[in-house]
CSV table of C-alpha atoms in Angstrom, one decimal:
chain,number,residue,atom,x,y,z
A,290,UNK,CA,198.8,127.7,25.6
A,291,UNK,CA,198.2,131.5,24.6
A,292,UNK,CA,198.6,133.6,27.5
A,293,UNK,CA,196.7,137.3,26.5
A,294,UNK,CA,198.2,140.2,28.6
A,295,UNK,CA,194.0,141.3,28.5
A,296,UNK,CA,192.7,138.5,30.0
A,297,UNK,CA,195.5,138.1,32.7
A,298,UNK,CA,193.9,142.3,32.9
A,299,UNK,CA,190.9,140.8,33.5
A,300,UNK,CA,191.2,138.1,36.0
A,301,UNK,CA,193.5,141.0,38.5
A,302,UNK,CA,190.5,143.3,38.5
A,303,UNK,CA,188.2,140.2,39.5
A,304,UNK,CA,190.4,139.5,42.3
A,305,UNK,CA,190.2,143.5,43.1
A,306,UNK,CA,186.6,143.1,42.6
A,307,UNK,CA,186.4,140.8,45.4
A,308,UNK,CA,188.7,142.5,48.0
A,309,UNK,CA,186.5,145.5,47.5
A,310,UNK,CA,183.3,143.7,48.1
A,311,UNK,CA,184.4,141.6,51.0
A,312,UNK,CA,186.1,145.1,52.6
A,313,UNK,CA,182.8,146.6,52.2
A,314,UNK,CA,180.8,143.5,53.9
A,315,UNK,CA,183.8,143.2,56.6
A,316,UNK,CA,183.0,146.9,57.5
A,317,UNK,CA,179.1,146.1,58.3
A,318,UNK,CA,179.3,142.6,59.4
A,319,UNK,CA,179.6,142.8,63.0
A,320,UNK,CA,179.2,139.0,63.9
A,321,UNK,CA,181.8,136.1,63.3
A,322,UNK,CA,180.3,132.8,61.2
A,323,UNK,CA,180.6,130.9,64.2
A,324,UNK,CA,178.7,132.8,66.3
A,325,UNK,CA,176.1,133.8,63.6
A,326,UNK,CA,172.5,133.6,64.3
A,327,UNK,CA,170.5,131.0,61.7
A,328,UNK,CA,168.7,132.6,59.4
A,329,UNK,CA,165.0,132.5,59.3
A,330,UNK,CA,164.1,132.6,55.5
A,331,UNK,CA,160.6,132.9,56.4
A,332,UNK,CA,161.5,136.3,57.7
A,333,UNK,CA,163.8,137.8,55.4
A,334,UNK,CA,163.0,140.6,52.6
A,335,UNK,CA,162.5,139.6,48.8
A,336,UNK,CA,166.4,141.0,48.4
A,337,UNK,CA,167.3,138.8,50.7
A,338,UNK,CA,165.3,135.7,49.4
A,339,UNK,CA,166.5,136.5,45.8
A,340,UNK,CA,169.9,137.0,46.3
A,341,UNK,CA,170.0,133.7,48.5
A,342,UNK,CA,167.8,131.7,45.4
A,343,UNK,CA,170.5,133.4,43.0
A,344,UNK,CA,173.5,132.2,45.0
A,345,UNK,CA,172.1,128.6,45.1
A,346,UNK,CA,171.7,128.1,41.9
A,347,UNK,CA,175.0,129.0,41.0
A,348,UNK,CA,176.2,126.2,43.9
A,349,UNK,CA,174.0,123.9,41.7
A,350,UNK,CA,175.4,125.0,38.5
A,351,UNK,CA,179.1,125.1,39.7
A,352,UNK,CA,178.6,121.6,41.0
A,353,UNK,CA,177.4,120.1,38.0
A,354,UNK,CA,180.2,122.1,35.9
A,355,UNK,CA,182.8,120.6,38.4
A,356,UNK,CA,181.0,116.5,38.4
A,357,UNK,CA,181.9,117.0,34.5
A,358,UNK,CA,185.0,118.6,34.8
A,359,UNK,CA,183.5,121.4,32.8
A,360,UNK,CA,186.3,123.7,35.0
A,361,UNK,CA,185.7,126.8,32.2
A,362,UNK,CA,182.1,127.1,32.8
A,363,UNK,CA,182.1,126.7,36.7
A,364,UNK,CA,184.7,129.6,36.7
A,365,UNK,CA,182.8,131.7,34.7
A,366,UNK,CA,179.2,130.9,36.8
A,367,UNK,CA,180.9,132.1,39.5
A,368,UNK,CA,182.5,135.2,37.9
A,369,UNK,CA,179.0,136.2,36.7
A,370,UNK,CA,177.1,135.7,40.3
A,371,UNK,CA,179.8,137.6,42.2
A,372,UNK,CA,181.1,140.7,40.2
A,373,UNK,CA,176.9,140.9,38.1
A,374,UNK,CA,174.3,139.4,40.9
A,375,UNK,CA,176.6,140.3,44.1
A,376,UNK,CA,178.4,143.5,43.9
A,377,UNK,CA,176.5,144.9,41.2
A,378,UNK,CA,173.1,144.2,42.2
A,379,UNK,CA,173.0,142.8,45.7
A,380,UNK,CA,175.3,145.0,47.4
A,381,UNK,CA,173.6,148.0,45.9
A,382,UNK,CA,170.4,146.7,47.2
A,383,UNK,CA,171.2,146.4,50.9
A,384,UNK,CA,173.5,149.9,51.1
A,385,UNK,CA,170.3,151.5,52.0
A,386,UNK,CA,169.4,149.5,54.7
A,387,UNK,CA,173.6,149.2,56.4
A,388,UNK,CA,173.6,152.4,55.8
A,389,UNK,CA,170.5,153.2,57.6
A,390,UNK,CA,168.6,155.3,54.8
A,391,UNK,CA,165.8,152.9,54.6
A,392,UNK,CA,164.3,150.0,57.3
A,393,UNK,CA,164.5,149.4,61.1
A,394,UNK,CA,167.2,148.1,63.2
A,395,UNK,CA,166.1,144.8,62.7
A,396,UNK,CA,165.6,144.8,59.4
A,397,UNK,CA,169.4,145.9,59.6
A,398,UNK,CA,170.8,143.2,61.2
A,399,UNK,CA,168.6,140.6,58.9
A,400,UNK,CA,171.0,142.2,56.2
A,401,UNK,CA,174.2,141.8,58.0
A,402,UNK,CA,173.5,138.0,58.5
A,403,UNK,CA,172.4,137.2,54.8
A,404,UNK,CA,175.5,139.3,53.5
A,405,UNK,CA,177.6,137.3,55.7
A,406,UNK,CA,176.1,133.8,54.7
A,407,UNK,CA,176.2,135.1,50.9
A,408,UNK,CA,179.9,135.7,51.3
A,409,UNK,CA,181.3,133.4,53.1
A,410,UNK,CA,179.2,130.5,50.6
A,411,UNK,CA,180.8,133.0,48.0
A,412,UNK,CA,184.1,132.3,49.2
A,413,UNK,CA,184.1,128.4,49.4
A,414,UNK,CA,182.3,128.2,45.9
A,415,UNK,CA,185.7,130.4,44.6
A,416,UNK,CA,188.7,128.8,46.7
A,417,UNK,CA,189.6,125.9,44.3
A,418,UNK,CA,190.0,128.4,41.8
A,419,UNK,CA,191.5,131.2,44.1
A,420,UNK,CA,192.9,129.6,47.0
A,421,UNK,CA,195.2,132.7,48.0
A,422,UNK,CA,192.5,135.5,47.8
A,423,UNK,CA,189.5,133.8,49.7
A,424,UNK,CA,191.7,132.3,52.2
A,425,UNK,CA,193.0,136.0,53.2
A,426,UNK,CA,189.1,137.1,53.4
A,427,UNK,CA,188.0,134.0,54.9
A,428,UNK,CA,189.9,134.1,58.1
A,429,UNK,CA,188.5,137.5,58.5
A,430,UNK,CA,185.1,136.1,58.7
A,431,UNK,CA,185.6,133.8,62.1
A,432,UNK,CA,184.4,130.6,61.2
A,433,UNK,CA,185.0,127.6,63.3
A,434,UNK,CA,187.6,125.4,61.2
A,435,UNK,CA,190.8,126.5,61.0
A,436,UNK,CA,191.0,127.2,57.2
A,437,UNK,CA,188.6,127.5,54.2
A,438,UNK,CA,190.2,124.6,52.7
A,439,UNK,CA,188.7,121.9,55.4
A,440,UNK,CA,184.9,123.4,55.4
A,441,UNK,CA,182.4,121.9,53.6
A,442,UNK,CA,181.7,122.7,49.9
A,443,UNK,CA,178.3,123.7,49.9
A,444,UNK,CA,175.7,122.3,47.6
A,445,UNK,CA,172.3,123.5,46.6
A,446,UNK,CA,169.3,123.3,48.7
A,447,UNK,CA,166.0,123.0,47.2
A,448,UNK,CA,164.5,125.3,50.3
A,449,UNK,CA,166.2,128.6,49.0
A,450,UNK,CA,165.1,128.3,45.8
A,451,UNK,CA,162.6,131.3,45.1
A,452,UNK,CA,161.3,131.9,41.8
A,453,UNK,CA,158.8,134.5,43.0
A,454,UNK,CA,161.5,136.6,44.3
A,455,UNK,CA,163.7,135.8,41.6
A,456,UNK,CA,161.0,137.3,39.3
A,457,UNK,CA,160.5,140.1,41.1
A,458,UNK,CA,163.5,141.6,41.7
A,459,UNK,CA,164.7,140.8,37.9
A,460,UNK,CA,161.7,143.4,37.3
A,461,UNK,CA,163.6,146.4,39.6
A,462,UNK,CA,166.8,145.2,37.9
A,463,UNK,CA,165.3,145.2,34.1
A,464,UNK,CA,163.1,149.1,35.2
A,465,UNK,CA,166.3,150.5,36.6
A,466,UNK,CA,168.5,149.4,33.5
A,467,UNK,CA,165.2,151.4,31.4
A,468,UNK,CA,165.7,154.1,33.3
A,469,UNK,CA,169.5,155.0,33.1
A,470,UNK,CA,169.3,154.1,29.8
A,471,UNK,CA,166.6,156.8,28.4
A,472,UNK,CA,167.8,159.1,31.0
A,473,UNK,CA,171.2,158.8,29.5
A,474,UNK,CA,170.1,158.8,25.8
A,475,UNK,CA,168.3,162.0,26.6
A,476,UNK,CA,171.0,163.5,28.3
A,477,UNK,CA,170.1,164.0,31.4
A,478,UNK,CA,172.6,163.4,34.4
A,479,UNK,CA,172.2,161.3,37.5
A,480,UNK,CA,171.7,164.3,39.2
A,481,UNK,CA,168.5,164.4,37.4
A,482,UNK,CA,166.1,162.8,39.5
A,483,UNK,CA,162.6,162.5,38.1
A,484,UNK,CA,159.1,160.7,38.8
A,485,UNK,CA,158.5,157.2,37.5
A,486,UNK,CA,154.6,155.8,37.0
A,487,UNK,CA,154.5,152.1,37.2
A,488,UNK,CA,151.4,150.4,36.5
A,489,UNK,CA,150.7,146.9,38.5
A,490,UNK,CA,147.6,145.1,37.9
A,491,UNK,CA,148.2,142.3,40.6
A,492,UNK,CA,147.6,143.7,43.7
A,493,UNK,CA,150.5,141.1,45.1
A,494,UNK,CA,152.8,142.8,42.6
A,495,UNK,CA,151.6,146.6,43.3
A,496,UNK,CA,152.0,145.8,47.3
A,497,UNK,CA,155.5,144.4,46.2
A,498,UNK,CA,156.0,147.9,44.5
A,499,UNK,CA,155.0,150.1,47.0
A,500,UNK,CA,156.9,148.3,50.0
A,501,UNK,CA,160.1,148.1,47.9
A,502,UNK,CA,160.1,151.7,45.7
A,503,UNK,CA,162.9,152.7,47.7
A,504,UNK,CA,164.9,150.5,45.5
A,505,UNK,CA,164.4,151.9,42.2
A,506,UNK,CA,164.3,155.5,43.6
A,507,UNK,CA,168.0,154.3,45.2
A,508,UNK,CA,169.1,152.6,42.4
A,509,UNK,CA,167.4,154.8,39.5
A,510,UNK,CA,168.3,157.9,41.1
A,511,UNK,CA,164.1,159.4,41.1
A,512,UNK,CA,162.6,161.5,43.1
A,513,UNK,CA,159.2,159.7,43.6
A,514,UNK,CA,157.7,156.2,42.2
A,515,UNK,CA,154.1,156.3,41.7
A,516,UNK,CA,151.9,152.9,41.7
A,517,UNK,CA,149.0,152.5,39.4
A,518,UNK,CA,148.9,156.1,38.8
A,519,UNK,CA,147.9,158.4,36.5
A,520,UNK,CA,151.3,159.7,34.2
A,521,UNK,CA,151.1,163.0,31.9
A,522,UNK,CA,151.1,163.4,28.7
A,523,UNK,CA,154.8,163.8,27.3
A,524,UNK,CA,155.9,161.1,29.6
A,525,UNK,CA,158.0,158.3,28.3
A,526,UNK,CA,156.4,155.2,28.5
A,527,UNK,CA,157.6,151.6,27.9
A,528,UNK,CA,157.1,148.0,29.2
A,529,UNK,CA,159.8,146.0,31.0
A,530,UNK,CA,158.7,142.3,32.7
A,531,UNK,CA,155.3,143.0,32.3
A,532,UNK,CA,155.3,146.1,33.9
A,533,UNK,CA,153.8,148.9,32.3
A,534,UNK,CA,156.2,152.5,33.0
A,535,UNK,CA,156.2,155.8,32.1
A,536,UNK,CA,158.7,158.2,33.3
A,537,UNK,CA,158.0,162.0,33.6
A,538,UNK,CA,160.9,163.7,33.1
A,539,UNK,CA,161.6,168.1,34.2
A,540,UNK,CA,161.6,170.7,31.9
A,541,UNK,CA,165.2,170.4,30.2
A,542,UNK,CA,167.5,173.2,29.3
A,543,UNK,CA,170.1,171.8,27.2
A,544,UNK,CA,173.5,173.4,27.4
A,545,UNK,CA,176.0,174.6,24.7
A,546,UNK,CA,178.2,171.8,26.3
A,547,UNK,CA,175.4,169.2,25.9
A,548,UNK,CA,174.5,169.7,22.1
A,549,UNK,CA,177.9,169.5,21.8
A,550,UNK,CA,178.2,166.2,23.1
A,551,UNK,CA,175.1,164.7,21.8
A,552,UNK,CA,176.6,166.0,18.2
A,553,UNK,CA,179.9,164.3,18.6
A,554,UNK,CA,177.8,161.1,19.8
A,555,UNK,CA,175.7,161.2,16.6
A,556,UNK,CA,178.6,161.7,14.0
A,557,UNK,CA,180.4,158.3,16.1
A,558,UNK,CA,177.2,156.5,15.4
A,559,UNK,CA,176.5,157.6,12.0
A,560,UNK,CA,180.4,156.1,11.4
A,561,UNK,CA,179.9,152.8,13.0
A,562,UNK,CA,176.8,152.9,10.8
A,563,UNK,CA,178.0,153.7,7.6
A,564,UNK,CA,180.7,150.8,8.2
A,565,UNK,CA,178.5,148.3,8.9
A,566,UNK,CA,176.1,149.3,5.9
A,567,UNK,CA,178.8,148.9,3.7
A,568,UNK,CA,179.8,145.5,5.3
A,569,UNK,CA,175.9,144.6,4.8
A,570,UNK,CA,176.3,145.9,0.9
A,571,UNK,CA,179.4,143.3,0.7
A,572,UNK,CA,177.3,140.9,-1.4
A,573,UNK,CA,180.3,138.1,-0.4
A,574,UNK,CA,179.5,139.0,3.2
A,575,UNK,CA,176.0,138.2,2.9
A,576,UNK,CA,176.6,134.8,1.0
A,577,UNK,CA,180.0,133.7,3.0
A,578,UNK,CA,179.0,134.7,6.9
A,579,UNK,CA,177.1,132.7,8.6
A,580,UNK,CA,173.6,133.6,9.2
A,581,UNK,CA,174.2,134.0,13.1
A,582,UNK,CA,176.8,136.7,12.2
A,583,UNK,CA,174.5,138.6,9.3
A,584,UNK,CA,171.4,138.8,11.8
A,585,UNK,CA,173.8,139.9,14.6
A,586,UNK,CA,174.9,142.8,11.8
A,587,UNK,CA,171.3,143.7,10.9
A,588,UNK,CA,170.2,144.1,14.2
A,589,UNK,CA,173.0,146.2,15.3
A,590,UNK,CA,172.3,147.9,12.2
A,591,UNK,CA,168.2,148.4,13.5
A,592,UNK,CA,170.1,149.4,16.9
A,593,UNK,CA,172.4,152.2,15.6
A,594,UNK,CA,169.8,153.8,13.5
A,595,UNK,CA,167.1,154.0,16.4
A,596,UNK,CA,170.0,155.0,18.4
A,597,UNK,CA,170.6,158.4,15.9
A,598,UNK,CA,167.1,159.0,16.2
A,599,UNK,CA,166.8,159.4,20.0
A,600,UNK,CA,170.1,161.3,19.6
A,601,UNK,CA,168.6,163.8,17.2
A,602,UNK,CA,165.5,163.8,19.1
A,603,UNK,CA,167.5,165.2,22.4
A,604,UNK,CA,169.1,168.4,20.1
């Protein structure tokens, strides 16, 4: 079997990925599992009911993987939930409230009991495939059997399923990914904070805004979200999810330092352009490849050309 040095890389800053993200929990979480409160899904926040839907559907996904002995793809369900949905997404999510920058006390300790359930199901889904690791965490966590090995492997369940929520939040996630990308394209710094408009025709979807702007202004580093607004003219607009935006950026002063940069960025892309022109000239290219790989090369091609364009525009 090939062993790749990379990939062995790889796997070591998973298992660091998960240290970090349990150490963080383990700081805030100031109740053992078996002492833990039940959680009232009823009452819980749209994070909290989306990361909870998230998290069962990759216990139903690993579970079918494992019934088929499809080991490769339940590994790398996991991999994508924990180090993508959880510590990416999730944990960003609730540092505002642990940290108490947003919400009430009880709104607080909500958080710590879904971050506890979320890891601890975490931990059981990984242990076949990491036994050392989640047992080391797991016994930090103060649950009532005597090791991680003899608790029940959980299974999905059809009540924390939450589409809406899913939805929702997948909105935040796709606006915020907007943002930082056109803020970094036109060189501004995260430092940078600026106004975002977002139009919401559903009033369910503009009350969802409102209550939970904090998150893209955390995550999306602005200084104000505005709901159904009115933008200016200049402002960047786009739509993500359904979701009409504009964002109004400040009056830019672009440094020596910056044209620099955004010169050297263009010149890289102009080369990874002219390469793949010429590969897209290569006439036994075209005919060999498969079509999967030519479409791939033409849109990265529409990609890189767009990208010199914003680039250009920012000088």
């Amino acid at each position: 079997i090939p062993l790749a040095r990379s990939r062995m890389q790889g796997y070591a800053a998973f298992a660091n990925k998960i240290w970090n993200a349990s150490r963080f929990a383990l700081i805030h979480i100031d109740t053992e599992l078996k002492s833990a409160k039940a959680i009232d899904r009823d009452d819980l926040s749209s994070v909290e009911r989306w990361i909870l839907s998230r998290l069962n559907e990759t216990t139903r996904s690993v579970n079918k993987a494992l019934s088929a002995f499809r080991f490769d793809e339940a590994s790398n369900t996991l991999y994508q939930f924990f180090w993508h949905e959880f510590c990416d997404w999730y944990i960003e999510m609730v540092k505002p409230v642990l940290l108490d920058r947003h919400g009430t006390a009880q709104n607080k300790a909500k958080a710590k009991r879904v971050l506890l359930q979320v890891l601890d199901r975490s931990l059981r889904l990984l242990h076949p495939f990491m036994p050392f690791i989640t047992e080391e965490i797991w016994q930090k966590l103060g649950g009532i059997e005597p090791s991680i090995m003899v608790t029940p492997y959980p299974v999905a369940e059809e009540v924390l399923e939450d589409r809406e929520a899913e939805r929702l939040i997948s909105a935040v996630k796709a606006i915020t990914t907007v943002v930082r990308n056109v803020r970094a394209e036109r060189g501004f710094t995260p430092k940078d904070r600026f106004r975002l408009h977002v139009r919401a025709d559903a009033p369910r979807e503009a009350t969802f805004l409102r209550d939970y702007s904090y998150l893209l202004v955390e995550l999306a580093r602005l200084s104000e979200v505005v709901i159904n607004g009115e933008p200016p003219s200049g402002a960047h607009h786009d739509v993500v999810e359904g979701f009409a935006i504009a964002i109004e950026f400040p009056q830019k002063v672009v440094t020596p330092e910056q044209m620099e940069r955004t010169q050297r960025e263009i010149e890289k892309t102009r080369k990874e352009l002219a390469s793949l022109e010429a590969r897209l000239a290569n006439v036994e290219f075209i005919r060999n490849a498969p079509s999967a790989v030519v479409e791939q090369a033409q849109a990265r091609h529409s990609e890189l050309r767009a990208r010199i364009e914003k680039l250009q525009q920012n000088q």
